[in-house]
Amino acid sequence: MTATVAVIGAGPAGLVVSRWLLSQGFEPSIFEQGSALGGQWTAQPGRSGVWPGMHTNTSRILTAFSDLPLDGDLVFPSGADILDYLHRYARLFDLNSRIRFGARVDALARAGQHWVVSHDGIDERFDKVVVATGRFHTAFVPPVPGLETFAGSAGAITSYEYRGPSAYRDKRVLVAGCAVSALEVAADLAGGGAHHVVVTQRRQRYVLPKYVAGVPSDHRMFTRYGALADEALPPAEIDRQLKEIVVESAGSPEQYGAPRPAESLFAAGVTLNQNYLPAVAEGAITIRPWLHSVDGTAVKFGDGHTEEFDGIVFGTGFMLSLPFLADDVRATLNVDAGKFDTDRHTFHPDLPGLAFMGMWDQSGGYFVPLELQARWIAYTWGGVIPATEDAHQREAVAACRSLGLRKTRMNLAAITFARAAGVEPRLERWPDLRRALLFGPLAPSCFRLDGLDALPDAAARFAREAAAFGAITDNELTQREHSYWSSVERARTRTPRDFREVTVEQRFR
């Protein structure tokens, strides 16, 4: 009898895991509380933080799954383009017939060896469940004294509620935060007719343009080399190398008139944005310390300066919210303590038959690691790769508990899931692609070179995608690349080990 799987959510995570579950003979039923597939990319108020006219800050090649390239000439597609892509992907694998629209899951609980999904007054039993509801739906607003008194005409909202600059034309707007959503909103407002835009932040981050010298920055920042180096080199050296890429590409924020960030890129953080620092340099955006208090329309900042505003937008991140999980499941995962105790954000040994998709926080795009996580789940449940041993799972859960919720990088997540699924490309098998596999983009095609579901045209596809923007045009390492890779090889010689056996702490440091 075919095993049944409930997939909760019809966004990118739910769609890609359903595609790979089908490949292993499972029968997924996709529960979607909205009226359309796409998750965040529907741009529907209340269901999405994507506003009309928004474009990705991840490149076309890395914002796609391995079975379907994202067509078109745009390097950074619009939200509408991504939604159209997800519809095409669903049609390609006949997923629409499996989606139950308007089906809001109210509870998920264990029942012996099965799982019960409760929705619309109905309880349904499934062999397995994948939770793919997304982690960017419950915005976090830090406590600010007097915020409830704010009386500006445009109100105080979160970036999740932001729907473009038109409502702020000729208004004075305060944007709170320094990560991607805050800087995207601030730049959008500055170019969209707001009278005055102020960004309030706790610390100054480095800012990397999403496009430098004709090459998307995610092709440079999120490489296989970066993941291997993270395992072999001291954190200070990783910090230095990443900062070198950022500062050589964009300079340092103080050169644009922003505050000087911490010397360490890891301490300061880095955000991808094309227009923010130029707007600061032109005076279209002013930067202030973190807001101290609010009184009516007046906002007082940490430096004592007070200013009047018509609107406030908080781009201060999101909280992981899984309200439908039964109490015992929540306790096992430690959710109510603000944690998410799992083996690599996916499984828990005490919750057999339950898996999670896309619940980690990272820099960089999610499409590539999501597909790899989906393949790991499908291959494990399908029995075509061995499940992680119980002791190793518990070790991973303990490590996750000690680390807590932390931000990682797209390449670290992708390589972790690729190893778990047994599809990490092997350098020794592809000498003609060595440079591309180390320093080129982590395109989805490179994870169809080796292992299960390898494709005969993957090498040609990956070669094209690695060279698409001119960063990788031959197989000779540049002088810097050779220096970087030599340092990793020396470290591996000093400390021999199988790179496939690195710890969770190293993978998600």
Coordinates of C-alpha atoms in Angstrom, one line a residue:
M1 CA 0.0 0.0 0.0
T2 CA 1.4 3.4 -1.0
A3 CA 2.3 5.6 2.0
T4 CA 0.4 8.9 2.3
V5 CA 2.1 12.2 3.1
A6 CA 0.5 15.4 4.2
V7 CA 2.5 18.4 3.0
I8 CA 1.4 21.6 4.8
G9 CA 2.0 24.6 2.6
A10 CA 2.1 25.1 -1.2
G11 CA 4.9 27.6 -1.4
P12 CA 8.3 26.7 -2.9
A13 CA 9.2 24.3 -0.1
G14 CA 5.9 22.4 -0.3
L15 CA 6.0 22.2 -4.1
V16 CA 9.5 20.9 -4.3
V17 CA 9.2 18.4 -1.5
S18 CA 6.0 17.1 -3.1
R19 CA 7.8 16.7 -6.5
W20 CA 10.5 14.6 -4.9
L21 CA 8.1 12.6 -2.7
L22 CA 6.3 11.6 -5.9
S23 CA 9.5 10.4 -7.4
Q24 CA 9.8 7.9 -4.5
G25 CA 6.3 6.6 -4.9
F26 CA 4.6 8.5 -2.1
E27 CA 1.1 10.1 -2.4
P28 CA 1.4 13.7 -1.2
S29 CA -1.7 15.8 -0.3
I30 CA -0.8 19.5 -0.1
F31 CA -2.8 21.6 2.3
E32 CA -2.8 25.3 1.4
Q33 CA -4.8 27.7 3.5
G34 CA -4.8 30.4 0.8
S35 CA -6.5 30.4 -2.6
A36 CA -3.4 30.1 -4.7
L37 CA 0.0 28.4 -4.7
G38 CA 3.2 30.2 -4.2
G39 CA 3.5 31.1 -0.5
Q40 CA 5.3 34.4 -0.1
W41 CA 5.4 34.9 -3.9
T42 CA 1.6 35.3 -4.2
A43 CA 2.1 38.9 -3.0
Q44 CA -1.3 38.6 -1.3
P45 CA -1.7 40.9 1.7
G46 CA -1.7 38.9 4.9
R47 CA 0.0 36.0 3.3
S48 CA 3.1 37.5 1.8
G49 CA 5.8 40.1 2.5
V50 CA 6.4 40.6 -1.3
W51 CA 5.1 43.9 -2.6
P52 CA 4.1 44.7 -6.2
G53 CA 7.1 45.7 -8.2
M54 CA 9.6 43.9 -5.8
H55 CA 12.5 42.1 -7.5
T56 CA 14.6 39.3 -6.0
N57 CA 18.0 40.0 -4.5
T58 CA 19.1 36.5 -5.6
S59 CA 20.0 35.8 -9.2
R60 CA 17.9 34.0 -11.8
I61 CA 20.2 30.9 -11.9
L62 CA 20.1 30.4 -8.1
T63 CA 16.3 31.2 -7.8
A64 CA 15.3 28.0 -9.5
F65 CA 15.1 24.2 -9.1
S66 CA 17.2 21.8 -11.1
D67 CA 14.4 20.4 -13.3
L68 CA 13.2 23.8 -14.6
P69 CA 15.5 26.8 -15.4
L70 CA 14.0 30.2 -14.8
D71 CA 13.5 31.6 -18.3
G72 CA 14.1 35.1 -19.4
D73 CA 16.9 37.7 -19.6
L74 CA 16.3 39.4 -16.2
V75 CA 19.2 38.7 -13.8
F76 CA 17.0 39.5 -10.9
P77 CA 13.4 38.5 -11.7
S78 CA 10.3 40.2 -10.3
G79 CA 8.1 38.6 -7.7
A80 CA 5.5 38.1 -10.5
D81 CA 8.2 36.2 -12.5
I82 CA 8.9 33.9 -9.5
L83 CA 5.2 33.2 -9.0
D84 CA 4.8 32.4 -12.7
Y85 CA 7.8 30.0 -12.4
L86 CA 6.2 28.2 -9.4
H87 CA 3.0 27.7 -11.4
R88 CA 5.0 26.3 -14.3
Y89 CA 6.9 24.0 -11.9
A90 CA 3.6 22.8 -10.4
R91 CA 2.2 22.0 -13.9
L92 CA 5.4 20.2 -14.9
F93 CA 4.9 17.7 -12.1
D94 CA 1.1 17.7 -12.0
L95 CA 1.0 19.1 -8.5
N96 CA -2.1 21.3 -8.8
S97 CA -4.4 18.3 -8.6
R98 CA -2.8 17.5 -5.2
I99 CA -3.3 20.9 -3.6
R100 CA -6.3 21.5 -1.4
F101 CA -6.9 25.2 -1.4
G102 CA -8.6 27.0 1.5
A103 CA -7.5 24.1 3.8
R104 CA -6.2 25.7 6.9
V105 CA -4.4 23.2 9.2
D106 CA -5.5 23.8 12.8
A107 CA -3.7 20.9 14.6
L108 CA -1.1 18.3 13.9
A109 CA -0.8 15.5 16.4
R110 CA 0.6 12.0 16.7
A111 CA -1.7 8.9 16.7
G112 CA 0.4 5.8 17.3
Q113 CA 2.5 5.3 14.2
H114 CA 0.5 7.8 12.2
W115 CA -0.1 11.6 12.2
V116 CA -3.5 13.3 12.4
V117 CA -4.0 16.5 10.4
S118 CA -7.0 18.6 11.6
H119 CA -8.5 21.1 9.2
D120 CA -12.0 22.6 8.7
G121 CA -13.5 20.4 11.4
I122 CA -12.1 17.2 9.8
D123 CA -9.4 14.9 11.2
E124 CA -7.4 13.0 8.6
R125 CA -4.8 10.3 9.3
F126 CA -1.5 10.2 7.3
D127 CA 1.6 8.0 7.4
K128 CA 3.9 11.0 7.2
V129 CA 3.8 14.8 7.3
V130 CA 6.1 17.5 6.0
V131 CA 5.6 21.0 7.5
A132 CA 6.4 23.5 4.8
T133 CA 4.6 26.6 6.1
G134 CA 7.5 28.9 5.9
R135 CA 9.3 30.8 8.6
F136 CA 8.8 34.4 7.4
H137 CA 5.2 35.1 8.3
T138 CA 5.2 36.3 11.9
A139 CA 7.1 39.6 12.0
F140 CA 9.0 40.5 15.1
V141 CA 8.8 44.1 16.5
P142 CA 11.1 44.8 19.4
P143 CA 9.7 46.6 22.4
V144 CA 9.9 50.4 22.1
P145 CA 8.6 52.6 24.9
G146 CA 5.6 54.6 23.7
L147 CA 5.3 52.9 20.4
E148 CA 1.6 52.3 21.0
T149 CA 1.1 56.1 21.1
F150 CA 2.5 56.7 17.6
A151 CA 0.1 59.1 15.8
G152 CA 1.7 59.5 12.4
S153 CA -0.8 59.5 9.5
A154 CA 0.8 56.5 7.8
G155 CA 0.9 54.4 11.0
A156 CA 3.4 51.9 12.2
I157 CA 3.7 48.6 10.3
T158 CA 6.1 45.8 9.6
S159 CA 7.9 45.2 6.4
Y160 CA 5.7 42.1 5.9
E161 CA 2.7 44.6 5.6
Y162 CA 4.6 47.0 3.3
R163 CA 3.0 47.3 -0.1
G164 CA 5.1 49.8 -1.9
P165 CA 6.0 53.5 -1.7
S166 CA 2.8 55.1 -3.0
A167 CA 1.3 55.4 0.5
Y168 CA 4.3 57.3 1.7
R169 CA 4.7 59.9 -1.0
D170 CA 5.8 63.2 0.4
K171 CA 5.8 61.7 3.9
R172 CA 8.5 61.5 6.6
V173 CA 9.2 57.8 7.1
L174 CA 11.3 55.9 9.7
V175 CA 12.6 52.5 8.8
A176 CA 13.8 50.3 11.7
G177 CA 16.4 47.6 11.1
C178 CA 19.5 46.9 9.2
A179 CA 18.9 43.6 7.5
V180 CA 17.6 42.9 4.0
S181 CA 13.9 43.8 4.4
A182 CA 14.7 47.1 6.1
L183 CA 17.3 48.2 3.5
E184 CA 15.0 47.1 0.6
V185 CA 12.1 49.1 2.0
A186 CA 14.3 52.2 2.8
A187 CA 15.8 52.2 -0.7
D188 CA 12.3 51.7 -2.2
L189 CA 10.9 54.6 -0.3
A190 CA 13.9 56.9 -1.1
G191 CA 13.3 56.3 -4.8
G192 CA 9.6 56.3 -4.6
G193 CA 8.8 59.8 -3.6
A194 CA 9.0 59.8 0.2
H195 CA 9.8 63.3 1.5
H196 CA 12.4 62.1 4.0
V197 CA 13.7 58.6 4.9
V198 CA 15.5 57.8 8.1
V199 CA 16.9 54.4 9.0
T200 CA 17.4 53.6 12.7
Q201 CA 19.7 50.7 13.5
R202 CA 21.5 49.0 16.4
R203 CA 24.7 48.5 14.4
Q204 CA 26.0 49.2 10.9
R205 CA 26.3 46.3 8.6
Y206 CA 28.4 45.9 5.6
V207 CA 26.4 46.2 2.4
L208 CA 27.1 44.3 -0.7
P209 CA 25.5 45.3 -4.0
K210 CA 23.6 42.4 -5.5
Y211 CA 25.3 43.0 -8.9
V212 CA 29.1 43.9 -9.2
A213 CA 31.1 44.1 -12.4
G214 CA 28.4 42.2 -14.3
V215 CA 28.3 39.3 -11.9
P216 CA 25.6 38.6 -9.4
S217 CA 27.1 38.8 -5.9
D218 CA 25.4 35.5 -4.8
H219 CA 27.7 33.8 -7.4
R220 CA 30.7 35.1 -5.6
M221 CA 29.6 34.9 -1.9
F222 CA 27.9 31.5 -1.7
T223 CA 30.3 29.0 -3.3
R224 CA 31.3 25.4 -2.6
Y225 CA 34.8 26.7 -1.7
G226 CA 33.2 28.9 1.0
A227 CA 31.6 25.8 2.6
L228 CA 34.8 23.7 2.5
A229 CA 36.8 26.6 3.9
D230 CA 34.3 27.0 6.7
E231 CA 35.2 23.5 7.8
A232 CA 38.9 23.8 7.5
L233 CA 40.0 27.3 8.3
P234 CA 39.8 29.3 11.5
P235 CA 36.8 31.6 11.8
A236 CA 39.0 34.7 11.7
E237 CA 40.3 33.7 8.2
I238 CA 36.8 33.0 6.9
D239 CA 35.9 36.4 8.2
R240 CA 38.8 38.0 6.5
Q241 CA 38.1 36.4 3.1
L242 CA 34.4 37.2 3.1
K243 CA 35.2 40.8 4.1
E244 CA 37.7 41.1 1.3
I245 CA 35.1 40.1 -1.2
V246 CA 32.6 42.6 0.2
V247 CA 34.9 45.6 0.6
E248 CA 36.6 45.2 -2.7
S249 CA 33.2 45.0 -4.4
A250 CA 31.4 47.8 -2.6
G251 CA 33.8 49.6 -0.3
S252 CA 33.0 50.2 3.4
P253 CA 29.8 52.0 4.5
E254 CA 31.6 54.9 6.1
Q255 CA 32.9 55.8 2.6
Y256 CA 29.2 56.6 1.7
G257 CA 28.6 58.6 4.8
A258 CA 27.1 55.8 6.9
P259 CA 28.6 54.8 10.3
R260 CA 31.7 52.7 10.3
P261 CA 30.9 49.0 11.0
A262 CA 32.8 46.7 13.2
E263 CA 36.1 45.5 11.8
S264 CA 34.8 41.9 11.8
L265 CA 32.3 41.2 9.1
F266 CA 30.9 38.4 11.3
A267 CA 30.3 40.9 14.1
A268 CA 28.8 43.5 11.9
G269 CA 26.9 41.3 9.5
V270 CA 26.4 41.9 5.8
T271 CA 23.3 42.7 3.8
L272 CA 22.7 42.4 0.0
N273 CA 21.2 45.6 -1.5
Q274 CA 21.9 47.5 -4.7
N275 CA 20.7 51.0 -4.0
Y276 CA 20.9 51.6 -0.2
L277 CA 24.4 53.0 0.2
P278 CA 24.2 55.2 -2.9
A279 CA 21.0 56.7 -1.5
V280 CA 22.8 57.4 1.8
A281 CA 25.7 59.0 -0.1
E282 CA 23.2 61.3 -1.9
G283 CA 21.4 62.2 1.3
A284 CA 18.2 60.5 0.3
I285 CA 18.5 58.3 3.4
T286 CA 19.7 59.4 6.8
I287 CA 21.0 57.0 9.4
R288 CA 20.3 57.3 13.1
P289 CA 21.1 55.2 16.2
W290 CA 18.4 52.8 17.5
L291 CA 15.1 54.5 18.5
H292 CA 14.8 55.2 22.2
S293 CA 11.1 56.1 22.6
V294 CA 8.0 57.3 20.8
D295 CA 5.6 60.0 21.8
G296 CA 2.8 60.8 19.4
T297 CA 4.6 61.6 16.1
A298 CA 7.9 62.3 17.8
V299 CA 10.7 59.7 17.9
K300 CA 13.7 60.0 20.2
F301 CA 16.9 58.2 19.2
G302 CA 19.7 56.8 21.3
D303 CA 21.8 59.9 20.7
G304 CA 19.1 62.2 22.1
H305 CA 18.0 63.5 18.7
T306 CA 14.2 63.8 18.3
E307 CA 12.4 63.9 15.0
E308 CA 8.8 63.9 13.7
F309 CA 7.5 61.1 11.4
D310 CA 4.4 60.3 9.5
G311 CA 5.1 56.6 9.3
I312 CA 7.2 53.8 10.7
V313 CA 8.2 50.5 9.0
F314 CA 9.8 47.8 11.2
G315 CA 12.1 45.5 9.2
T316 CA 13.3 43.7 12.3
G317 CA 13.0 40.1 11.4
F318 CA 10.6 37.2 12.0
M319 CA 9.8 34.7 14.7
L320 CA 9.4 31.0 14.0
S321 CA 5.7 30.3 14.4
L322 CA 4.1 26.8 14.3
P323 CA 0.9 27.2 16.3
F324 CA -0.8 24.1 14.9
L325 CA 1.7 21.7 16.5
A326 CA 0.4 19.6 19.3
D327 CA 1.8 20.4 22.8
D328 CA 4.0 17.2 23.0
V329 CA 5.5 17.9 19.6
R330 CA 6.2 21.5 20.5
A331 CA 7.9 20.3 23.7
T332 CA 10.0 17.8 21.9
L333 CA 11.2 20.5 19.5
N334 CA 11.6 23.0 22.3
V335 CA 9.6 25.6 20.2
D336 CA 8.1 27.4 23.2
A337 CA 11.6 28.2 24.5
G338 CA 12.3 30.0 21.2
K339 CA 14.3 27.1 19.8
F340 CA 13.9 24.4 17.1
D341 CA 15.7 21.3 18.2
T342 CA 16.2 19.1 15.1
D343 CA 18.7 17.2 13.1
R344 CA 19.8 19.7 10.5
H345 CA 16.5 21.6 10.6
T346 CA 14.7 18.6 9.2
F347 CA 14.1 15.5 11.5
H348 CA 13.8 14.6 15.1
P349 CA 14.5 11.0 16.3
D350 CA 11.5 11.1 18.7
L351 CA 9.1 12.3 15.9
P352 CA 9.3 9.6 13.2
G353 CA 7.4 10.3 10.1
L354 CA 7.6 14.1 10.6
A355 CA 9.9 16.4 8.6
F356 CA 10.3 20.1 8.2
M357 CA 11.2 22.2 5.2
G358 CA 12.7 25.7 5.1
M359 CA 12.7 26.5 8.8
W360 CA 16.2 27.8 9.1
D361 CA 17.4 31.4 8.7
Q362 CA 20.1 32.2 6.3
S363 CA 21.8 34.8 4.0
G364 CA 21.2 34.0 0.3
G365 CA 18.5 32.4 -1.7
Y366 CA 16.5 29.4 -0.5
F367 CA 15.6 27.6 -3.8
V368 CA 18.8 25.5 -4.1
P369 CA 19.0 24.3 -0.4
L370 CA 15.2 23.7 -0.3
E371 CA 15.4 21.3 -3.2
L372 CA 18.4 19.5 -1.6
Q373 CA 16.5 19.2 1.7
A374 CA 13.5 17.9 -0.2
R375 CA 15.6 15.2 -1.8
W376 CA 17.1 14.2 1.5
I377 CA 13.6 13.7 3.0
A378 CA 12.3 11.8 0.0
Y379 CA 15.3 9.6 -0.3
T380 CA 15.4 8.8 3.4
W381 CA 11.7 8.0 3.6
G382 CA 11.9 6.1 0.3
G383 CA 14.6 3.9 1.7
V384 CA 17.1 4.6 -1.2
I385 CA 19.6 6.1 1.3
P386 CA 20.1 4.9 4.9
A387 CA 18.4 7.0 7.5
T388 CA 20.8 8.8 9.9
E389 CA 21.6 6.5 12.9
D390 CA 19.6 7.4 16.0
A391 CA 22.8 8.2 18.0
H392 CA 24.0 10.6 15.3
Q393 CA 20.6 12.2 15.1
R394 CA 20.5 12.8 18.9
E395 CA 24.0 14.2 18.7
A396 CA 22.9 16.6 16.0
V397 CA 19.8 17.6 18.0
A398 CA 21.9 18.3 21.1
A399 CA 24.2 20.4 19.0
C400 CA 21.3 22.3 17.6
R401 CA 19.9 22.9 21.1
S402 CA 23.2 24.3 22.3
L403 CA 23.5 26.6 19.3
G404 CA 19.9 27.9 19.3
L405 CA 18.4 29.6 16.3
R406 CA 21.2 31.1 14.3
K407 CA 21.6 32.6 10.9
T408 CA 23.7 30.5 8.4
R409 CA 24.7 31.0 4.8
M410 CA 23.1 29.6 1.7
N411 CA 26.2 27.6 0.7
L412 CA 26.6 26.0 4.1
A413 CA 23.0 24.9 4.1
A414 CA 23.1 23.6 0.6
I415 CA 26.3 21.5 1.1
T416 CA 24.9 20.1 4.3
F417 CA 21.7 18.9 2.7
A418 CA 23.6 17.7 -0.4
R419 CA 25.8 15.5 1.7
A420 CA 22.8 14.2 3.6
A421 CA 21.1 13.3 0.3
G422 CA 24.3 11.8 -1.1
V423 CA 24.4 14.2 -4.1
E424 CA 27.4 16.5 -3.3
P425 CA 29.4 16.7 -6.6
R426 CA 32.8 15.0 -6.4
L427 CA 35.7 17.2 -7.5
E428 CA 37.8 14.2 -8.7
R429 CA 35.1 13.1 -11.1
W430 CA 34.9 16.4 -12.9
P431 CA 38.4 17.8 -13.5
D432 CA 37.1 20.0 -16.3
L433 CA 34.6 21.6 -13.9
R434 CA 37.0 21.9 -10.9
R435 CA 37.2 25.7 -10.8
A436 CA 33.4 26.1 -11.4
L437 CA 32.6 23.6 -8.7
L438 CA 34.8 25.4 -6.2
F439 CA 34.4 29.1 -7.1
G440 CA 31.4 29.2 -9.4
P441 CA 27.8 29.6 -8.4
L442 CA 26.0 26.8 -6.5
A443 CA 23.6 26.3 -9.4
P444 CA 21.0 23.6 -8.9
S445 CA 22.5 21.7 -11.9
C446 CA 25.7 20.9 -10.1
F447 CA 23.7 18.8 -7.7
R448 CA 22.5 16.6 -10.6
L449 CA 26.1 15.6 -11.5
D450 CA 26.5 12.7 -8.9
G451 CA 24.4 10.4 -6.8
L452 CA 20.7 9.6 -7.2
D453 CA 18.9 11.2 -10.1
A454 CA 22.0 12.4 -11.8
L455 CA 21.3 13.8 -15.2
P456 CA 23.3 13.2 -18.4
D457 CA 23.2 16.9 -19.4
A458 CA 24.0 18.2 -15.9
A459 CA 27.7 18.9 -16.7
A460 CA 26.9 20.9 -19.8
R461 CA 24.2 22.8 -18.0
F462 CA 26.4 23.6 -15.0
A463 CA 29.3 24.8 -17.3
R464 CA 26.9 27.2 -19.0
E465 CA 25.5 28.5 -15.8
A466 CA 28.9 29.0 -14.1
A467 CA 30.1 31.0 -17.1
A468 CA 26.8 32.9 -17.7
F469 CA 28.1 36.1 -16.3
G470 CA 31.7 35.8 -17.1
A471 CA 33.0 35.0 -13.7
I472 CA 34.1 31.4 -14.6
T473 CA 35.3 31.1 -18.2
D474 CA 38.1 28.6 -17.9
N475 CA 39.4 26.0 -15.5
E476 CA 42.5 27.9 -14.3
L477 CA 42.3 29.2 -10.8
T478 CA 43.1 32.9 -10.5
Q479 CA 46.0 33.8 -8.2
R480 CA 43.6 34.6 -5.3
E481 CA 41.5 31.5 -5.8
H482 CA 44.7 29.4 -5.9
S483 CA 45.9 31.0 -2.6
Y484 CA 42.5 30.4 -1.0
W485 CA 42.2 26.8 -2.1
S486 CA 45.8 26.1 -1.1
S487 CA 45.1 27.3 2.4
V488 CA 42.2 24.8 2.6
E489 CA 44.3 21.9 1.2
R490 CA 47.1 22.7 3.7
A491 CA 44.5 22.7 6.6
R492 CA 43.1 19.3 5.4
T493 CA 46.6 17.9 5.3
R494 CA 47.3 19.0 8.9
T495 CA 44.0 17.6 10.1
P496 CA 43.1 14.6 8.0
R497 CA 39.4 13.9 8.0
D498 CA 36.5 13.0 5.8
F499 CA 34.8 16.2 4.9
R500 CA 31.5 14.4 4.8
E501 CA 31.8 13.7 8.5
V502 CA 32.0 17.3 9.8
T503 CA 29.9 18.2 12.8
V504 CA 26.7 20.1 12.8
E505 CA 28.5 22.9 14.7
Q506 CA 30.9 23.3 11.7
R507 CA 28.1 23.0 9.2
F508 CA 26.0 25.7 10.7
R509 CA 28.6 27.8 12.5

